Coordinates of C-alpha atoms and ligand atoms in Angstrom, one line a residue:
X317 CA 227.1 119.9 123.9
X318 CA 227.0 123.0 121.6
X319 CA 224.1 123.8 119.4
X320 CA 224.3 124.7 115.8
X321 CA 222.0 125.8 112.9
X322 CA 221.8 123.1 110.3
X323 CA 222.9 124.7 107.0
X324 CA 221.5 124.2 103.5
X325 CA 221.1 120.6 102.4
X326 CA 222.4 119.3 99.1
X327 CA 222.4 115.8 97.5
X328 CA 225.3 114.1 95.8
X329 CA 224.5 111.0 93.6
X330 CA 227.3 108.8 92.4
X331 CA 227.2 106.9 89.1
X332 CA 230.3 104.6 89.2
X333 CA 230.8 103.5 85.6
X334 CA 232.9 104.7 82.7
X335 CA 233.5 103.4 79.2
X336 CA 237.2 103.0 80.1
X337 CA 239.3 104.2 83.0
X338 CA 241.5 107.3 82.3
X339 CA 245.1 106.9 83.5
X340 CA 245.0 110.0 85.7
X341 CA 241.7 109.4 87.5
X342 CA 241.4 108.3 91.1
X343 CA 237.6 108.7 91.4
X344 CA 235.5 105.7 92.3
X345 CA 234.9 104.8 88.7
X346 CA 235.0 101.4 87.0
X347 CA 235.4 100.5 83.4
X348 CA 232.2 98.9 82.0
X349 CA 232.5 95.2 81.4
X350 CA 228.8 94.7 80.5
X351 CA 225.6 96.7 80.4
X352 CA 225.0 99.1 83.3
X353 CA 222.4 97.5 85.7
X354 CA 220.5 100.8 85.3
X355 CA 217.2 100.0 86.8
X356 CA 218.7 98.0 89.7
X357 CA 221.1 100.8 90.5
X358 CA 218.5 103.5 90.4
X359 CA 216.2 101.5 92.7
X360 CA 219.2 101.0 95.1
X361 CA 219.9 104.8 95.0
X362 CA 216.3 105.6 96.0
X363 CA 216.4 103.0 98.7
X364 CA 219.7 104.4 99.9
X365 CA 218.1 107.9 100.1
X366 CA 215.1 106.5 102.0
X367 CA 217.3 104.7 104.5
X368 CA 219.3 107.9 105.1
X369 CA 216.1 109.9 105.6
X370 CA 214.9 107.5 108.2
X371 CA 218.2 106.9 109.9
X372 CA 218.9 110.6 110.3
X373 CA 215.2 111.6 110.8
X374 CA 215.3 114.1 108.0
X375 CA 211.6 113.8 107.5
X376 CA 211.0 115.3 111.0
X377 CA 212.7 118.5 110.1
X378 CA 212.4 118.8 106.3
X379 CA 215.0 121.0 104.8
X380 CA 214.2 121.3 101.0
X381 CA 217.0 120.2 98.8
X382 CA 219.2 123.2 97.8
X383 CA 221.0 121.4 94.9
X384 CA 221.7 118.0 93.4
X385 CA 224.9 116.9 91.7
X386 CA 224.9 113.7 89.7
X387 CA 228.6 112.8 89.3
X388 CA 230.8 110.0 88.5
X389 CA 232.1 108.1 86.8
X390 CA 230.1 109.0 83.7
X391 CA 226.4 109.8 84.6
X392 CA 225.7 110.4 80.9
X393 CA 225.8 106.6 80.4
X394 CA 222.4 106.5 82.2
X395 CA 219.4 107.0 79.8
X396 CA 217.3 110.2 80.0
X397 CA 214.4 108.0 81.2
X398 CA 216.6 106.6 84.0
X399 CA 217.6 110.2 85.1
X400 CA 213.9 111.1 85.0
X401 CA 213.0 108.1 87.3
X402 CA 215.8 109.0 89.6
X403 CA 214.8 112.7 90.0
X404 CA 211.1 111.9 90.4
X405 CA 212.0 109.3 93.0
X406 CA 214.2 111.8 94.9
X407 CA 211.5 114.5 94.8
X408 CA 208.9 112.1 96.1
X409 CA 211.1 111.5 99.2
X410 CA 212.5 115.0 99.9
X411 CA 211.1 118.3 98.7
X412 CA 213.1 120.5 96.2
X413 CA 213.7 124.2 96.7
X414 CA 211.8 126.1 94.0
X415 CA 215.1 127.3 92.3
X416 CA 217.0 124.0 92.9
X417 CA 220.2 123.6 90.8
X418 CA 220.5 120.0 89.3
X419 CA 223.8 119.3 87.7
X420 CA 224.8 116.2 85.8
X421 CA 228.3 115.3 84.6
X422 CA 228.6 114.2 81.0
X423 CA 231.5 112.9 78.9
X424 CA 231.4 114.4 75.4
X425 CA 231.9 110.9 74.0
X426 CA 228.7 109.7 75.4
X427 CA 226.4 112.6 74.5
X428 CA 224.0 112.6 71.6
X429 CA 221.7 115.5 70.9
X430 CA 218.6 113.7 71.9
X431 CA 219.9 112.6 75.3
X432 CA 221.0 116.1 76.2
X433 CA 217.5 117.5 75.7
X434 CA 216.1 114.4 77.5
X435 CA 218.2 115.1 80.6
X436 CA 216.9 118.7 80.5
X437 CA 213.3 117.4 80.3
X438 CA 214.0 115.1 83.2
X439 CA 214.8 118.2 85.3
X440 CA 218.6 118.7 84.9
X441 CA 219.3 122.4 84.9
X442 CA 223.1 122.3 84.5
X443 CA 225.4 120.0 82.6
X444 CA 229.1 119.7 83.3
X445 CA 231.1 118.5 80.3
X446 CA 234.4 116.8 80.8
X447 CA 236.4 118.3 77.9
X448 CA 239.9 118.2 79.5
X449 CA 241.7 119.4 76.3
X450 CA 240.9 120.3 72.7
X451 CA 244.1 118.8 71.3
X452 CA 243.7 115.4 69.7
X453 CA 247.1 114.2 70.8
X454 CA 246.6 115.3 74.4
X455 CA 243.1 113.6 74.5
X456 CA 244.7 110.4 73.4
X457 CA 247.5 110.7 76.0
X458 CA 244.8 111.2 78.6
X459 CA 243.0 108.1 77.5
X460 CA 239.8 110.0 76.6
X461 CA 237.2 108.3 74.5
X462 CA 236.3 111.5 72.6
X463 CA 237.9 113.8 70.1
X464 CA 237.9 117.6 70.0
X465 CA 234.9 117.8 67.7
X466 CA 232.7 116.0 70.1
X467 CA 233.7 118.4 72.9
X468 CA 232.9 121.4 70.7
X469 CA 229.6 119.9 69.7
X470 CA 228.6 119.2 73.3
X471 CA 229.2 122.8 74.2
X472 CA 227.2 124.1 71.2
X473 CA 224.4 121.7 72.1
X474 CA 224.3 123.0 75.6
X475 CA 223.8 126.5 74.2
X476 CA 221.2 125.4 71.7
X477 CA 218.8 123.7 74.1
X478 CA 219.0 126.7 76.5
X479 CA 220.2 125.1 79.7
X480 CA 220.2 127.5 82.7
X481 CA 223.9 126.9 82.8
X482 CA 226.7 124.6 81.8
X483 CA 230.3 124.0 82.7
X484 CA 233.3 122.8 80.8
X485 CA 236.0 120.9 82.7
X486 CA 239.4 121.7 81.3
X487 CA 242.8 120.5 82.6
X488 CA 246.2 122.1 82.2
X489 CA 249.7 121.0 83.1
X490 CA 249.2 118.0 80.9
X491 CA 252.0 115.6 79.8
X492 CA 254.5 117.4 77.5
X493 CA 252.3 120.4 77.4
X494 CA 253.8 123.8 76.5
X495 CA 252.6 127.1 77.9
X496 CA 251.3 127.9 74.4
X497 CA 249.4 124.7 74.1
X498 CA 247.7 125.1 77.5
X499 CA 246.7 128.7 76.6
X500 CA 245.4 127.6 73.2
X501 CA 243.1 125.1 75.0
X502 CA 241.9 127.9 77.2
X503 CA 241.2 130.1 74.2
X504 CA 239.1 127.4 72.6
X505 CA 237.1 126.9 75.7
X506 CA 236.5 130.6 76.1
X507 CA 235.4 130.8 72.5
X508 CA 232.6 128.3 73.3
X509 CA 231.4 130.8 75.9
X510 CA 230.4 128.5 78.7
X511 CA 228.8 130.2 81.7
X512 CA 231.1 128.2 84.0
X513 CA 234.7 126.9 83.5
X514 CA 236.5 124.6 85.8
X515 CA 240.2 124.8 85.1
X516 CA 242.1 122.1 86.9
X517 CA 245.8 121.6 87.1
X518 CA 246.5 117.9 86.5
X519 CA 247.6 116.1 89.6
X520 CA 249.2 112.7 89.8
X521 CA 247.2 110.7 92.2
X522 CA 248.4 107.4 93.9
X523 CA 246.7 104.3 92.5
X524 CA 246.4 105.7 89.0
X525 CA 248.3 104.6 85.8
X526 CA 250.1 107.9 85.7
X527 CA 251.4 107.3 89.2
X528 CA 253.1 104.1 88.2
X529 CA 254.3 105.3 84.8
X530 CA 254.9 109.0 85.4
X531 CA 254.6 111.2 82.3
X532 CA 256.8 114.3 81.9
X533 CA 254.8 117.3 83.2
X534 CA 255.5 121.0 82.7
X535 CA 258.0 122.4 85.3
X536 CA 257.0 124.8 88.0
X537 CA 258.0 127.9 86.0
X538 CA 255.8 126.8 83.1
X539 CA 253.0 126.0 85.4
X540 CA 253.2 129.4 87.0
X541 CA 253.2 131.1 83.5
X542 CA 250.2 129.0 82.5
X543 CA 248.3 130.0 85.6
X544 CA 249.2 133.7 85.5
X545 CA 248.5 134.1 81.7
X546 CA 245.5 131.8 81.8
X547 CA 244.0 133.6 84.7
X548 CA 244.3 136.9 82.9
X549 CA 242.7 135.5 79.7
X550 CA 239.8 134.3 81.8
X551 CA 239.4 137.6 83.6
X552 CA 239.6 139.5 80.3
X553 CA 236.8 137.3 78.9
X554 CA 234.6 138.1 81.9
X555 CA 235.2 135.1 84.0
X556 CA 235.5 135.7 87.8
X557 CA 237.5 133.2 89.8
X558 CA 235.5 132.3 92.9
X559 CA 237.3 129.1 93.9
X560 CA 240.8 127.6 93.4
X561 CA 239.8 126.1 90.0
X562 CA 236.3 127.5 89.6
X563 CA 235.6 130.4 87.2
X564 CA 232.2 131.7 86.1
X565 CA 230.4 134.5 84.5
X566 CA 228.7 136.6 87.2
X567 CA 225.7 134.8 88.6
X568 CA 226.7 131.4 87.3
X569 CA 228.7 130.0 90.2
X570 CA 228.0 126.3 91.0
X571 CA 225.5 126.4 93.9
X572 CA 226.2 122.8 94.8
X573 CA 230.0 123.3 95.1
X574 CA 229.5 126.6 96.9
X575 CA 227.4 124.7 99.5
X576 CA 230.2 122.2 100.1
X577 CA 232.8 125.0 100.5
X578 CA 230.5 127.1 102.8
X579 CA 230.5 124.0 105.1
X580 CA 226.9 123.2 104.1
X581 CA 225.3 119.8 104.5
X582 CA 224.9 117.1 101.9
X583 CA 223.5 113.6 101.6
X584 CA 225.7 111.2 99.5
X585 CA 223.9 108.3 97.8
X586 CA 225.5 105.8 95.5
X587 CA 228.6 103.6 96.0
X588 CA 231.5 105.3 97.7
X589 CA 229.7 108.6 98.1
X590 CA 230.3 110.8 101.1
X591 CA 227.7 112.8 103.2
X592 CA 227.9 115.4 105.9
X593 CA 224.9 116.1 108.2
X594 CA 224.5 118.6 111.0
X595 CA 222.0 118.4 113.7
X596 CA 220.5 121.2 115.9
X597 CA 221.8 119.3 119.0
X598 CA 225.3 120.0 117.9
X599 CA 226.3 116.7 116.2
X600 CA 228.0 116.7 112.8
X601 CA 228.0 113.2 111.2
X602 CA 230.1 112.1 108.2
X603 CA 228.9 109.1 106.2
X604 CA 230.5 106.9 103.5
X605 CA 228.7 104.4 101.5
X606 CA 230.0 100.9 100.5
X607 CA 232.5 101.6 97.7
X608 CA 232.3 98.8 95.2
X609 CA 229.3 98.8 92.9
X610 CA 228.7 95.0 93.5
X611 CA 228.9 95.3 97.3
X612 CA 226.7 98.4 97.2
X613 CA 224.0 96.7 95.1
X614 CA 224.2 93.6 97.3
X615 CA 223.4 95.7 100.4
X616 CA 220.1 96.7 98.9
X617 CA 219.3 93.2 97.7
X618 CA 218.0 92.1 101.1
X619 CA 219.1 94.9 103.5
X620 CA 221.1 92.3 105.5
X621 CA 224.5 93.7 104.4
X622 CA 225.4 97.2 105.5
X623 CA 225.0 100.0 103.0
X624 CA 227.2 102.4 105.0
X625 CA 231.0 101.7 105.1
X626 CA 231.6 104.4 107.6
X627 CA 229.8 106.8 109.9
X628 CA 231.7 109.1 112.2
X629 CA 230.9 112.1 114.4
X630 CA 233.1 115.1 113.8
X631 CA 234.8 116.0 117.1
X632 CA 234.8 119.7 118.2
X633 CA 238.6 119.7 117.9
X634 CA 238.4 118.8 114.2
X635 CA 235.7 121.3 113.3
X636 CA 237.9 124.5 112.8
X637 CA 240.2 122.7 110.4
X638 CA 237.3 121.2 108.4
X639 CA 235.5 124.5 108.3
X640 CA 238.5 126.6 107.1
X641 CA 239.8 123.9 104.7
X642 CA 236.5 124.3 102.8
X643 CA 236.0 128.0 103.4
X644 CA 239.5 129.1 102.3
X645 CA 239.1 127.5 98.9
X646 CA 236.7 130.3 98.2
X647 CA 237.8 133.8 97.1
X648 CA 234.8 135.4 98.9
X649 CA 235.2 136.7 102.4
X650 CA 233.9 134.4 105.1
X651 CA 231.2 135.7 107.4
X652 CA 232.3 135.1 111.0
X653 CA 228.7 134.2 111.9
X654 CA 228.9 131.2 109.6
X655 CA 231.6 129.7 111.8
X656 CA 229.4 130.0 114.8
X657 CA 226.3 128.6 113.1
X658 CA 227.8 125.7 111.2
X659 CA 230.4 124.4 113.7
X660 CA 228.5 125.1 116.9
X661 CA 231.8 126.4 118.4
X662 CA 232.6 129.8 119.9
X663 CA 235.4 132.2 118.7
X664 CA 237.5 131.2 121.7
X665 CA 238.2 127.9 120.0
X666 CA 240.1 129.7 117.2
X667 CA 241.0 133.1 118.5
X668 CA 244.7 132.4 119.1
X669 CA 245.1 130.9 115.6
X670 CA 243.2 133.7 113.9
X671 CA 245.5 136.3 115.7
X672 CA 248.5 134.4 114.5
X673 CA 247.2 134.2 110.9
X674 CA 246.5 137.9 110.9
X675 CA 250.0 138.6 112.2
X676 CA 251.5 136.4 109.5
X677 CA 249.5 138.3 106.8
X678 CA 247.6 135.2 105.8
X679 CA 244.1 136.7 106.5
X680 CA 242.5 140.1 107.0
X681 CA 239.8 140.7 109.4
X682 CA 236.8 143.1 109.6
X683 CA 234.1 143.2 112.3
X684 CA 232.0 140.7 110.4
X685 CA 234.3 138.8 108.0
X686 CA 237.6 137.0 107.6
X687 CA 239.3 137.3 104.2
X688 CA 242.2 135.1 103.0
X689 CA 245.0 137.2 101.5
X690 CA 247.2 136.5 98.5
X691 CA 250.0 135.4 100.9
X692 CA 247.5 133.2 102.7
X693 CA 246.6 131.4 99.4
X694 CA 250.3 130.9 98.7
X695 CA 250.8 129.4 102.1
X696 CA 247.5 127.7 102.4
X697 CA 248.8 124.4 103.9
X698 CA 250.7 126.3 106.6
X699 CA 247.5 128.3 107.4
X700 CA 245.2 125.3 107.5
X701 CA 247.7 123.2 109.5
X702 CA 247.5 125.9 112.2
X703 CA 243.8 125.0 112.7
X704 CA 244.6 121.3 113.3
X705 CA 244.8 119.9 116.8
X706 CA 247.2 117.0 117.3
Ligands
SAM674 C1 234.9 113.1 88.5 S1 235.5 113.7 87.0 C2 234.1 113.3 86.1 C3 233.8 113.9 84.8 C4 233.6 112.9 83.6 N1 233.7 111.5 84.1 C5 234.7 113.1 82.6 O1 235.8 112.7 82.9 O2 234.4 113.6 81.6 C6 235.5 115.5 87.2 C7 236.6 116.3 86.7 O3 237.8 116.2 87.5 C8 238.9 116.5 86.8 N2 240.0 115.6 87.2 C9 239.9 114.2 87.3 N3 241.1 113.7 87.7 C10 241.9 114.7 87.8 C11 243.3 114.8 88.2 N4 244.1 113.8 88.5 N5 243.9 116.1 88.2 C12 243.2 117.2 87.9 N6 241.8 117.1 87.5 C13 241.2 115.9 87.5 C14 238.6 116.4 85.3 O4 238.6 117.6 84.7 C15 237.2 115.8 85.3 O5 236.4 116.3 84.3
SF4_675 S1 235.7 109.4 82.4 FE1 235.9 110.8 84.2 S2 235.4 109.6 86.0 FE2 235.7 108.2 84.2 S3 237.8 107.5 84.4 FE3 237.8 109.2 83.1 S4 238.1 111.0 84.4 FE4 237.6 109.3 85.7

C-alpha cells in the first residue's frame, strides 16, 4: 500500500429545502410542504458529524477545519439562531483554523436585512447569493421566487455589513436569451462590485422540468460570443478567472472550492452530501449520506437505520482521473508534488499519459508543474479520458 499526506480538511453541510423547485435544478433540494424541522435537522447534522469523526478516527489526528460551506437547497431558510447553534456545535467537535472561511448560500427572496447580519454574527464570513439574472422575465422563466430588486438589495446589504467576501451566482445561456441580454446581466452584476462572481452556463440536467419540456436555448455561436465578450468584460472590471465558472477580485477566490479542486479532503454532512477522506496509510474513502430528508432524519432517530448510503475506497487506478478531473478545472498550474502527496501514487502511474498530453499540446510541463493549455481546455474531455483506466 502507498502512503499519502492527508490534505486540508473542509466541511460541506447540506440544507435540502427550498420554497419551490426551480425547473433547471438537479440538486438534492425539496420544495417545502410544511415548516422546516430546523432544530431536529441541526441536531441530526451534529450527530452526523460526530459519527463521522468517530468512524474515521478524525479525533486521533486532528486537522483543523480549513473551510465550511453551507449549501443547498436554500440555507437562508434556516434562522440566524439555527446557524449559530450549528457552527458552535461544529466547532465543539472539530477545531477551526484561525482564518477559516465559512460560506453560506442564500436566495435573495429569503433574505431580510436582520438575518444577513445575524448570519455574520453567527460566524459566517462569506455569503453566496443566487441571483441568476437581473431580468424580471428571465427570473420568472427560471421559476425564481425573487425579483431583480431583491437581488440588488442583497448585494448592497452584503457590502453594508462588511462581510469578508460575498459571491453572486449568475447564469447565462438562458431560455431565449440574446447575447445582449446576457451581457447586460453581467454588466449589472459587475456594477454591484461583488468580490467573487460565479458565472455558470445553464445546463439541462436529466430529471429536471427543463429536461422534459426543453426551452429554446441560445445556439453555439451565441454561447461563444457570450463567453468571449463576457470574459473580456469581467477581465476589464478586474475579475480574474481561476476556474471554469469562477471569477474573483485578486485575493477573493473561494477557499472551499479551491480545496475541492486541489483534491483536498472534505466531510459531507446532511442528506445526500458527499465526503472524501484520505488517510496516511494510503486509503482514500468516498462517502455519501442518505439522500431523502425523511430517511436521513430517521437514521438519527434511533441510530438503527444507516446514515451512510455509500462508502467506497478509491482504487489506485481511479486516482489519476479523479485528481486531474478536479485539478484541470483550475487555471493555476498544478504542482507535481501535489499529485504524489494526495494520490499516494508515483509518476510512473501517469508518465505515458502525460507524455501523450504534452505531445498533443494539451498540457505544458516545467520541472515542478503541469499547466493545462488553451487547447487542453477545449479538449478537456479527451484529455481527462486518457487518465481513465478501463
Ligand atoms: C446549489 S445552487 C444553490 C443556490 C440557491 N439555492 C439559489 O438557487 O439561489 C448553486 C448555483 O448553481 C447554479 N445552478 C444550478 N443549477 C444549474 C444548472 N442546471 N445549470 C447551470 N447552473 C446551475 C445556480 O447559479 C445556483 O445559484
Ligand atoms: S433555489 Fe437553488 S437549490 Fe433550490 S431549487 Fe432553485 S436552484 Fe435548486
